[in-house]
Coordinates of C-alpha atoms and ligand atoms in Angstrom, one line a residue:
X135 CA 0.0 0.0 0.0
X136 CA 1.6 3.3 -1.1
X137 CA 1.1 6.2 1.2
X138 CA 1.4 9.6 -0.4
X139 CA -0.6 11.8 2.0
X140 CA -0.9 11.7 5.7
X141 CA -3.3 13.7 7.8
X142 CA -2.9 14.2 11.5
X143 CA -5.9 15.6 13.5
X144 CA -4.6 17.5 16.5
X145 CA -1.6 19.9 16.3
X146 CA -0.7 19.6 20.0
X147 CA 2.3 18.4 21.9
X148 CA 2.1 15.0 20.2
X149 CA 0.7 15.7 16.8
X150 CA 3.0 18.6 16.0
X151 CA 6.4 17.1 16.9
X152 CA 5.6 13.5 15.8
X153 CA 4.4 14.7 12.4
X154 CA 7.4 17.0 12.0
X155 CA 9.7 14.0 12.4
X156 CA 7.7 11.8 10.1
X157 CA 7.8 14.5 7.5
X158 CA 11.5 15.1 8.0
X159 CA 12.3 11.4 7.6
X160 CA 9.8 10.7 4.7
X161 CA 10.3 13.7 2.3
X162 CA 8.2 12.1 -0.4
X163 CA 5.1 11.9 1.8
X164 CA 2.9 15.0 2.3
X165 CA 2.0 15.4 6.0
X166 CA -0.7 17.8 6.9
X167 CA -1.4 18.5 10.6
X168 CA -4.9 20.0 11.2
X169 CA -6.5 21.5 14.2
X170 CA -9.7 23.4 15.0
X171 CA -7.6 25.8 17.1
X172 CA -6.9 28.6 14.6
X173 CA -4.4 30.4 17.0
X174 CA -2.4 27.2 17.3
X175 CA -2.2 26.6 13.6
X176 CA -1.3 30.2 13.0
X177 CA 1.6 29.8 15.4
X178 CA 2.8 26.6 13.7
X179 CA 2.8 28.6 10.4
X180 CA 4.5 31.7 11.9
X181 CA 7.2 33.0 9.6
X182 CA 9.6 33.1 12.5
X183 CA 10.0 29.4 13.3
X184 CA 11.0 30.2 16.9
X185 CA 7.4 31.2 17.5
X186 CA 5.9 27.7 17.0
X187 CA 3.5 27.0 19.8
X188 CA 5.5 24.2 21.5
X189 CA 8.8 24.6 23.0
X190 CA 11.0 21.5 22.6
X191 CA 14.7 21.5 22.2
X192 CA 15.6 20.9 18.5
X193 CA 12.0 21.1 17.2
X194 CA 12.2 24.4 15.4
X195 CA 15.1 23.1 13.3
X196 CA 13.1 20.1 12.2
X197 CA 10.0 22.2 11.4
X198 CA 12.2 24.7 9.5
X199 CA 13.5 21.9 7.3
X200 CA 10.2 20.2 6.5
X201 CA 7.6 23.0 6.7
X202 CA 6.3 24.1 3.3
X203 CA 8.2 21.2 1.6
X204 CA 6.1 18.2 2.8
X205 CA 4.9 19.4 6.2
X206 CA 1.8 21.6 6.4
X207 CA -0.4 23.0 9.1
X208 CA -4.0 23.9 8.4
X209 CA -7.4 24.4 9.8
X210 CA -9.1 22.8 6.8
X211 CA -9.7 19.4 8.5
X212 CA -12.1 18.1 5.8
X213 CA -9.7 18.7 2.9
X214 CA -6.8 17.0 4.7
X215 CA -9.0 14.0 5.6
X216 CA -10.3 13.7 2.1
X217 CA -6.8 13.7 0.5
X218 CA -5.0 11.3 3.0
X219 CA -4.7 7.5 2.8
X220 CA -3.6 7.5 6.4
X221 CA -5.1 9.5 9.2
X222 CA -3.6 9.9 12.7
X223 CA -5.9 10.9 15.5
X224 CA -3.9 12.9 18.0
X225 CA -6.5 14.9 19.9
X226 CA -6.7 15.4 23.6
X227 CA -8.2 12.7 25.8
X228 CA -8.5 14.4 29.2
X229 CA -10.1 12.9 32.3
X230 CA -13.9 13.3 32.2
X231 CA -15.2 16.2 34.3
X232 CA -18.9 15.3 34.2
X233 CA -21.3 12.4 34.2
X234 CA -20.4 8.7 34.4
X235 CA -16.7 8.2 35.2
X236 CA -16.3 11.8 36.2
X237 CA -12.8 12.4 37.6
X238 CA -11.5 9.0 36.3
X239 CA -12.5 7.8 32.8
X240 CA -11.0 9.3 29.7
X241 CA -13.3 11.8 27.9
X242 CA -13.5 10.4 24.4
X243 CA -15.7 13.2 23.1
X244 CA -13.0 14.6 20.8
X245 CA -12.1 11.2 19.5
X246 CA -15.6 10.4 18.6
X247 CA -16.0 13.8 16.9
X248 CA -12.9 12.9 14.8
X249 CA -14.4 9.5 13.9
X250 CA -17.7 11.1 12.8
X251 CA -15.9 13.7 10.7
X252 CA -13.7 11.1 9.0
X253 CA -16.8 9.0 8.3
X254 CA -18.6 12.0 6.8
X255 CA -15.8 13.1 4.6
X256 CA -14.0 10.0 3.4
X257 CA -14.7 8.8 -0.1
X258 CA -12.1 6.1 -0.3
X259 CA -10.5 3.5 2.0
X260 CA -8.5 4.9 4.9
X261 CA -6.1 3.7 7.6
X262 CA -7.1 5.4 10.8
X263 CA -4.5 5.4 13.5
X264 CA -5.0 6.0 17.2
X265 CA -2.1 8.2 18.3
X266 CA -3.9 9.6 21.3
X267 CA -3.7 7.5 24.5
X268 CA -6.9 5.6 24.8
X269 CA -8.7 3.1 27.0
X270 CA -8.2 -0.5 25.9
X271 CA -10.9 -1.4 23.3
X272 CA -11.5 2.1 22.0
X273 CA -10.6 0.8 18.5
X274 CA -13.8 -1.2 18.6
X275 CA -15.9 1.9 19.3
X276 CA -14.0 3.8 16.5
X277 CA -14.7 1.0 14.0
X278 CA -18.3 0.9 15.0
X279 CA -18.8 4.6 14.3
X280 CA -16.8 4.5 11.1
X281 CA -18.5 1.5 9.7
X282 CA -22.0 2.6 10.6
X283 CA -21.9 6.2 9.7
X284 CA -19.5 6.2 6.8
X285 CA -19.9 6.3 3.0
X286 CA -19.4 2.5 2.7
X287 CA -15.6 2.9 2.4
X288 CA -13.3 0.4 4.3
X289 CA -11.3 1.3 7.4
X290 CA -8.4 -0.3 9.1
X291 CA -7.9 0.9 12.7
X292 CA -4.4 0.8 14.1
X293 CA -3.2 1.7 17.5
X294 CA 0.2 3.5 17.5
X295 CA 0.6 5.0 21.0
X296 CA 3.2 7.7 21.5
X297 CA 5.9 7.3 24.2
X298 CA 7.7 10.7 23.8
X299 CA 8.3 12.6 27.0
X300 CA 8.1 16.4 26.9
X301 CA 11.3 18.3 27.0
X302 CA 13.0 15.4 25.1
X303 CA 10.4 14.9 22.4
X304 CA 12.7 15.3 19.4
X305 CA 15.3 13.0 20.9
X306 CA 12.7 10.4 21.8
X307 CA 11.1 10.6 18.3
X308 CA 14.4 10.3 16.6
X309 CA 15.6 7.4 18.5
X310 CA 12.6 5.7 20.2
X311 CA 13.2 2.7 22.5
X312 CA 10.4 1.1 20.4
X313 CA 7.6 1.9 18.1
X314 CA 4.4 0.0 18.9
X315 CA 1.9 -0.8 16.2
X316 CA -1.3 -2.7 17.0
X317 CA -3.7 -3.9 14.4
X318 CA -5.9 -6.6 13.0
X319 CA -3.2 -9.3 12.8
X320 CA -5.8 -11.9 11.7
X321 CA -6.6 -10.5 8.2
X322 CA -4.6 -9.7 5.1
X323 CA -6.0 -6.1 5.1
X324 CA -5.1 -5.6 8.7
X325 CA -1.5 -6.9 8.1
X326 CA -1.2 -4.6 5.0
X327 CA -2.2 -1.6 7.0
X328 CA 0.3 -2.4 9.7
X329 CA 3.0 -2.9 7.1
X330 CA 2.2 0.5 5.6
X331 CA 2.8 2.2 9.0
X332 CA 5.9 0.0 9.7
X333 CA 7.4 1.3 6.3
X334 CA 7.0 4.9 7.4
X335 CA 8.8 4.4 10.7
X336 CA 11.4 2.0 9.1
X337 CA 12.8 5.1 7.3
X338 CA 14.7 5.8 10.5
X339 CA 13.8 3.3 13.2
X340 CA 15.6 -0.1 13.2
X341 CA 13.2 -3.0 12.3
X342 CA 13.9 -4.8 15.5
X343 CA 12.6 -1.7 17.4
X344 CA 9.2 -1.8 15.6
X345 CA 6.9 -4.0 17.5
X346 CA 3.6 -5.2 16.1
X347 CA 0.9 -6.7 18.3
X348 CA -2.8 -7.1 18.4
X349 CA -4.7 -3.9 18.8
X350 CA -5.8 -4.4 22.4
X351 CA -2.3 -5.2 23.6
X352 CA -1.0 -2.0 22.0
X353 CA -3.8 0.1 23.6
X354 CA -3.2 -1.4 27.1
X355 CA 0.6 -1.2 26.8
X356 CA 0.5 2.5 26.6
X357 CA -1.5 2.9 29.9
X358 CA 0.7 0.2 31.5
X359 CA 4.0 2.0 30.6
X360 CA 2.8 5.2 32.2
X361 CA 1.5 3.4 35.2
X362 CA 4.8 1.7 35.8
X363 CA 6.8 4.9 35.3
X364 CA 4.6 6.9 37.7
X365 CA 4.6 4.0 40.2
X366 CA 8.4 4.3 40.4
X367 CA 8.2 8.0 41.2
X368 CA 5.5 7.4 43.8
X369 CA 7.6 4.6 45.3
X370 CA 10.7 6.7 45.7
X371 CA 8.6 9.6 47.0
X372 CA 7.0 7.4 49.6
X373 CA 10.5 6.5 50.8
X374 CA 11.6 10.1 50.7
X375 CA 9.3 10.8 53.7
X376 CA 10.8 7.9 55.6
X377 CA 14.2 9.2 54.8
X378 CA 13.3 12.6 56.3
X379 CA 12.4 10.8 59.6
X380 CA 15.4 8.4 59.7
X381 CA 18.4 10.4 58.5
X382 CA 18.7 8.3 55.4
X383 CA 19.2 10.4 52.2
X384 CA 16.8 9.5 49.4
X385 CA 19.4 10.3 46.7
X386 CA 21.8 7.8 48.2
X387 CA 19.0 5.2 48.6
X388 CA 18.0 5.7 44.9
X389 CA 21.6 5.4 43.8
X390 CA 22.1 2.2 45.8
X391 CA 19.0 0.5 44.5
X392 CA 19.3 1.8 41.0
X393 CA 22.7 0.0 40.6
X394 CA 20.8 -3.3 40.8
X395 CA 20.4 -4.0 37.1
X396 CA 17.0 -5.6 37.8
X397 CA 15.8 -2.2 39.2
X398 CA 17.8 0.2 37.0
X399 CA 18.6 3.9 37.7
X400 CA 15.9 5.7 35.8
X401 CA 12.8 7.3 37.2
X402 CA 14.0 7.2 40.8
X403 CA 14.4 10.9 41.3
X404 CA 12.4 12.0 44.3
X405 CA 10.4 15.2 43.8
X406 CA 7.6 17.4 44.9
X407 CA 5.4 15.0 42.9
X408 CA 4.9 14.1 39.3
X409 CA 2.9 16.3 37.0
X410 CA 2.2 16.5 33.3
X411 CA -0.8 15.8 31.2
X412 CA -0.4 12.0 31.1
X413 CA 0.5 10.1 34.3
X414 CA -2.4 11.0 36.5
X415 CA -4.9 10.9 33.6
X416 CA -3.7 7.5 32.3
X417 CA -3.6 5.9 35.7
X418 CA -7.1 7.1 36.6
X419 CA -8.2 5.7 33.3
X420 CA -6.6 2.3 34.1
X421 CA -8.2 2.4 37.5
X422 CA -11.6 3.1 35.9
X423 CA -11.2 0.3 33.4
X424 CA -10.2 -2.2 36.2
X425 CA -13.2 -1.1 38.3
X426 CA -15.6 -1.4 35.3
X427 CA -14.6 -5.1 35.1
X428 CA -15.1 -5.5 38.9
X429 CA -11.4 -5.8 39.5
X430 CA -11.3 -3.8 42.7
X431 CA -8.0 -5.0 44.0
X432 CA -6.3 -4.1 40.7
X433 CA -8.0 -0.7 40.7
X434 CA -6.9 0.0 44.4
X435 CA -3.4 -1.0 43.7
X436 CA -2.9 1.5 40.9
X437 CA -4.9 4.2 42.6
X438 CA -2.4 4.2 45.4
X439 CA 0.2 5.7 43.0
X440 CA -2.1 8.8 42.7
X441 CA -2.9 9.0 46.4
X442 CA 0.9 9.0 47.2
X443 CA 1.5 11.7 44.6
X444 CA -1.2 13.9 46.1
X445 CA 0.3 13.3 49.5
X446 CA 3.7 14.3 48.3
X447 CA 2.5 17.7 46.8
X448 CA 0.5 18.4 50.0
X449 CA 3.3 17.6 52.4
X450 CA 5.8 19.7 50.5
X451 CA 3.5 22.7 51.0
X452 CA 2.7 21.8 54.6
X453 CA 6.4 21.6 55.4
X454 CA 6.8 25.2 54.1
X455 CA 4.1 26.4 56.5
X456 CA 5.4 24.4 59.4
X457 CA 9.0 25.4 59.0
X458 CA 8.1 29.1 58.6
X459 CA 6.8 29.0 62.2
X460 CA 3.4 27.7 61.4
X461 CA 2.2 30.6 59.3
X462 CA 2.9 32.0 55.9
X463 CA 0.2 34.7 56.1
X464 CA 1.5 37.8 54.4
X465 CA 4.8 36.2 53.8
X466 CA 6.5 36.3 50.4
X467 CA 7.3 32.9 48.9
X468 CA 9.4 32.9 45.8
X469 CA 8.7 30.1 43.3
X470 CA 11.5 29.0 41.0
X471 CA 9.8 27.1 38.3
X472 CA 6.2 26.5 37.3
X473 CA 6.5 24.0 34.4
X474 CA 5.8 20.3 35.3
X475 CA 9.4 19.5 34.4
X476 CA 12.4 21.3 32.9
X477 CA 12.8 22.1 29.2
X478 CA 9.1 22.5 28.5
X479 CA 6.6 25.3 28.7
X480 CA 3.8 22.8 29.6
X481 CA 2.2 23.3 33.0
X482 CA -0.5 20.7 32.9
X483 CA -1.0 19.1 36.3
X484 CA 2.3 20.7 37.5
X485 CA 3.0 20.2 41.2
X486 CA 3.7 24.0 41.4
X487 CA 0.0 24.8 40.8
X488 CA -1.2 22.7 43.8
X489 CA 1.6 23.9 46.1
X490 CA 0.8 27.5 45.2
X491 CA -2.9 26.9 45.8
X492 CA -2.2 25.4 49.2
X493 CA 0.0 28.3 50.2
X494 CA -2.5 30.9 48.9
X495 CA -5.1 29.3 51.1
X496 CA -2.7 30.0 54.0
X497 CA -2.7 33.6 52.8
X498 CA 0.9 33.6 51.4
X499 CA 2.0 36.0 48.7
X500 CA 3.4 33.9 45.9
X501 CA 5.9 35.4 43.4
X502 CA 6.8 33.2 40.4
X503 CA 9.7 32.9 38.0
X504 CA 9.8 30.3 35.2
X505 CA 12.1 30.7 32.2
X506 CA 9.5 29.4 29.7
X507 CA 6.0 29.7 31.2
X508 CA 4.0 32.9 30.5
X509 CA 2.2 35.0 33.1
X510 CA -1.1 34.3 31.3
X511 CA -0.6 30.6 31.7
X512 CA 0.2 30.8 35.4
X513 CA -3.0 32.7 36.1
X514 CA -5.0 30.4 33.9
X515 CA -3.7 27.4 35.8
X516 CA -4.8 28.9 39.1
X517 CA -8.1 30.2 37.8
X518 CA -8.9 26.7 36.5
X519 CA -8.8 25.3 40.0
X520 CA -11.7 27.7 40.9
X521 CA -10.4 28.0 44.5
X522 CA -10.7 31.8 44.6
X523 CA -11.7 34.6 42.2
X524 CA -9.6 35.6 39.3
X525 CA -9.1 39.0 40.9
X526 CA -7.7 37.4 44.1
X527 CA -5.3 35.2 42.1
X528 CA -3.9 38.3 40.4
X529 CA -3.7 40.2 43.7
X530 CA -1.9 37.4 45.6
X531 CA 0.3 36.0 42.8
X532 CA 2.9 38.0 40.9
X533 CA 4.9 36.8 37.9
X534 CA 8.3 38.3 37.3
X535 CA 10.7 37.6 34.5
X536 CA 13.8 38.0 36.6
X537 CA 14.8 35.4 39.1
X538 CA 16.7 37.8 41.4
X539 CA 13.8 40.2 41.6
X540 CA 11.5 37.2 42.5
X541 CA 13.7 36.4 45.4
X542 CA 14.1 40.0 46.6
X543 CA 12.7 40.4 50.2
X544 CA 11.2 36.9 50.2
X545 CA 10.9 34.8 53.3
X546 CA 11.5 31.6 51.4
X547 CA 12.3 30.1 48.0
X548 CA 10.6 27.0 46.7
X549 CA 12.2 25.1 43.8
X550 CA 9.3 23.5 41.9
X551 CA 11.0 22.7 38.5
X552 CA 14.5 21.3 37.9
X553 CA 15.6 24.0 35.4
X554 CA 19.4 23.8 35.0
X555 CA 19.8 27.5 35.2
X556 CA 18.7 27.6 38.9
X557 CA 22.0 25.8 39.7
X558 CA 24.1 28.5 38.3
X559 CA 22.5 31.5 40.0
X560 CA 24.6 33.7 42.3
X561 CA 23.2 32.3 45.5
X562 CA 25.1 34.7 47.7
X563 CA 23.5 37.6 45.9
X564 CA 20.1 35.9 46.5
X565 CA 20.8 35.3 50.1
X566 CA 21.8 38.9 50.7
X567 CA 18.5 40.2 49.3
X568 CA 16.2 37.9 51.3
X569 CA 14.6 38.2 54.7
X570 CA 16.4 36.2 57.4
X571 CA 16.5 33.4 58.3
X572 CA 16.5 32.7 54.5
X573 CA 14.8 29.4 53.7
X574 CA 15.1 27.2 50.6
X575 CA 12.6 24.4 50.0
X576 CA 14.1 22.3 47.2
X577 CA 11.3 20.2 45.7
X578 CA 13.7 18.7 43.1
X579 CA 16.8 18.0 45.0
X580 CA 18.5 20.2 42.5
X581 CA 20.6 22.6 44.5
X582 CA 23.8 22.0 46.4
X583 CA 22.6 21.8 50.0
X584 CA 26.1 22.0 51.5
X585 CA 27.0 25.2 49.5
X586 CA 23.6 26.9 50.3
X587 CA 24.0 26.1 54.0
X588 CA 27.5 27.5 54.0
X589 CA 26.1 30.7 52.5
X590 CA 23.7 30.9 55.4
X591 CA 20.4 29.4 54.0
X592 CA 18.3 26.9 56.0
X593 CA 17.7 24.2 53.4
X594 CA 14.9 21.6 53.2
X595 CA 15.3 19.1 50.4
X596 CA 12.9 16.3 49.6
X597 CA 14.1 13.1 51.3
X598 CA 16.8 14.6 53.6
X599 CA 16.4 16.3 57.0
X600 CA 16.3 20.1 57.3
X601 CA 19.8 21.4 57.2
X602 CA 20.8 24.6 59.0
X603 CA 24.5 24.0 59.3
X604 CA 27.1 22.0 57.4
X605 CA 28.6 18.8 58.9
X606 CA 31.9 20.7 59.4
X607 CA 30.2 23.4 61.4
X608 CA 28.4 20.8 63.5
X609 CA 31.7 19.0 64.1
X610 CA 33.6 22.0 65.1
X611 CA 30.7 23.0 67.3
X612 CA 30.9 19.6 69.0
X613 CA 34.7 19.9 69.4
X614 CA 34.7 23.3 71.1
Ligands
LIG880 N1 1.8 15.4 25.8 C1 2.5 14.3 25.8 O1 3.7 14.3 26.1 C2 1.9 13.0 25.3 C3 2.7 11.9 25.0 C4 2.2 10.7 24.6 C5 0.8 10.7 24.4 N2 0.0 11.7 24.6 C6 -1.4 11.6 24.3 O2 -1.6 12.2 23.0 C7 -2.9 12.8 22.9 C8 -2.8 14.3 22.6 O3 -2.0 14.9 23.6 P1 -1.4 16.3 23.4 O4 -0.6 16.6 24.6 O5 -0.8 16.5 22.1 O6 -2.8 17.2 23.5 P2 -3.0 18.7 23.1 O7 -4.1 19.2 23.9 O8 -1.7 19.5 23.2 O9 -3.4 18.7 21.6 C9 -4.6 18.2 21.1 C10 -5.1 19.1 20.0 O10 -6.2 18.5 19.3 C11 -7.0 19.5 18.9 N3 -8.4 19.0 18.6 C12 -9.3 18.4 19.5 N4 -10.4 18.0 18.8 C13 -10.2 18.2 17.5 C14 -11.0 18.0 16.4 N5 -12.2 17.4 16.4 N6 -10.5 18.4 15.2 C15 -9.3 19.0 15.1 N7 -8.5 19.2 16.1 C16 -8.9 18.9 17.4 C17 -7.0 20.5 20.0 O11 -7.4 21.8 19.5 C18 -5.5 20.5 20.4 O12 -4.8 21.5 19.8 C19 -3.6 12.5 24.3 O13 -4.3 11.4 24.2 C20 -2.4 12.3 25.2 O14 -2.7 11.5 26.3 C21 0.5 12.9 25.1
LIG881 O1 12.5 10.3 38.4 C1 11.6 11.0 38.1 C2 11.1 11.1 36.8 C3 10.0 12.0 36.5 N1 9.5 12.7 37.5 C4 8.3 13.6 37.2 O2 7.3 12.9 36.6 C5 6.6 13.8 35.7 C6 6.6 13.1 34.3 O3 7.8 13.2 33.7 P1 8.2 12.5 32.3 O4 7.7 11.1 32.3 O5 9.6 12.7 32.1 O6 7.4 13.5 31.3 P2 6.1 13.3 30.4 O7 6.2 14.2 29.3 O8 4.9 13.4 31.3 O9 6.2 11.8 29.8 C7 5.4 10.7 30.3 O10 4.1 10.7 29.8 C8 4.1 10.7 28.3 C9 2.6 10.8 27.9 O11 1.9 9.7 27.9 C10 4.7 9.4 27.8 O12 4.6 9.4 26.4 C11 6.2 9.3 28.3 O13 6.7 8.1 27.9 C12 6.2 9.4 29.8 O14 7.5 9.5 30.3 C13 7.3 15.1 35.7 O15 6.6 16.0 36.6 C14 8.7 14.8 36.3 O16 9.3 15.8 37.0 C15 10.0 12.6 38.8 O17 9.5 13.3 39.7 N2 11.0 11.8 39.1

């Protein structure tokens, strides 16, 4: 099956970068990324490639190379569907906020709208690919809609989940650990559709890294991968609290266990809690599916990962209040970082939002600096919670584009994102401009606690006890 035109519905964090790489590696295939969000498409088409709507290291270079050659961004969804032999669905699948499954199940409204639009427009056979993360067995629902509302054309549904992580999207897409393709392995048409997609990835991914499975295994593997990754973070975070009570250091514990090749060193970084648009949503989705089959123990097992994560965010905020003599009312708390991880401007489910909300409830004054997140986004994140009025959020929270100014006259600094630049600041200068005692709450174990303590800070890092003085200082105090 020769593919000449690809359409991708959804020009977001996944659709944009994934299609940019597919277009870069397959210069003979026209790839059109469509979206109903006109502002987003305009940004993808911005003459200055640095203004594309998603910040990812290396992405603007890829877009620059392919855009206008065989990579296009458009709001004309119908035209792109009509022309394409292969259609990726890469729209958002957030947690449902209403009705049955509220707060747990994935909201498949946008997926269904895409299916109905494809069915209405398509005049010839199409391969439809689930790129969005979906509950297991969604392909059956898609097929049902396409077959029953379509123009009598034939559809092959494939599942091709995306494993890229934000901040390293280009790297992950260029050298993926694996590409997973699920399809109808029992029919010739199904196998041909899978092969057509394999051929596209085989332009740059080694054959042995392209895995083909039945469609249900592929759908479930995506949820499982995220559940396992998040579970590691919650596991180390659970132990970070125990470390704080026992004098063990969570970094040392993580290092020690990570050297066991059966455990491995990745995803053992203790933090203020995981964020991002995927982990929580996908685990809740898994929990919901398990519950819907009556598998309550399975559901409870995975739900604990979320419970532990919520606990971690809350106890970080609580620790700030307790350490600052049980009140932060009227106190200025400087936030370094708002994004859910470094090297991205994405703030979805970022721990910073929840920590800020907690401190604002305690009447703190929060001042934020993040190198990539806009002021507009920070206010939107807080407004979305609906805890207080928009006016109050703007009164209590200030966003400043200079890290030193953010720390000026503050009672405490909270590190919420692990941006590299935070390590290189002139911490003496920061110390001098803060109120004393000057506190640092390092939610990422990013900063050099020893150095900061020497400078005079009182430092509280996740997974290690509060440090006011260096070991040397303690020793010499003991000697004298
Ligand atoms: N963000 C990630 O790192 C990541 C990684 C792997 C998988 N995923 C999954 O990929 C999917 C997309 O995630 P995302 O982060 O790219 O979301 P996103 O919100 O950034 O992008 C989705 C886009 O789809 C558009 N859209 C929605 N309905 C549409 C329609 N009917 N027609 C045209 N456009 C429509 C929206 O306007 C939006 O721009 C989700 O299922 C997510 O779970 C995300
Ligand atoms: O040791 C660690 C690793 C991660 N995190 C946090 O966990 C969250 C998620 O990080 P990461 O997984 O790197 O970013 P995402 O972009 O959310 O990527 C995850 O979610 C995507 C969407 O499904 C998947 O495609 C990726 O494979 C999966 O890693 C972030 O808040 C990180 O700070 C930690 O606290 N400690």
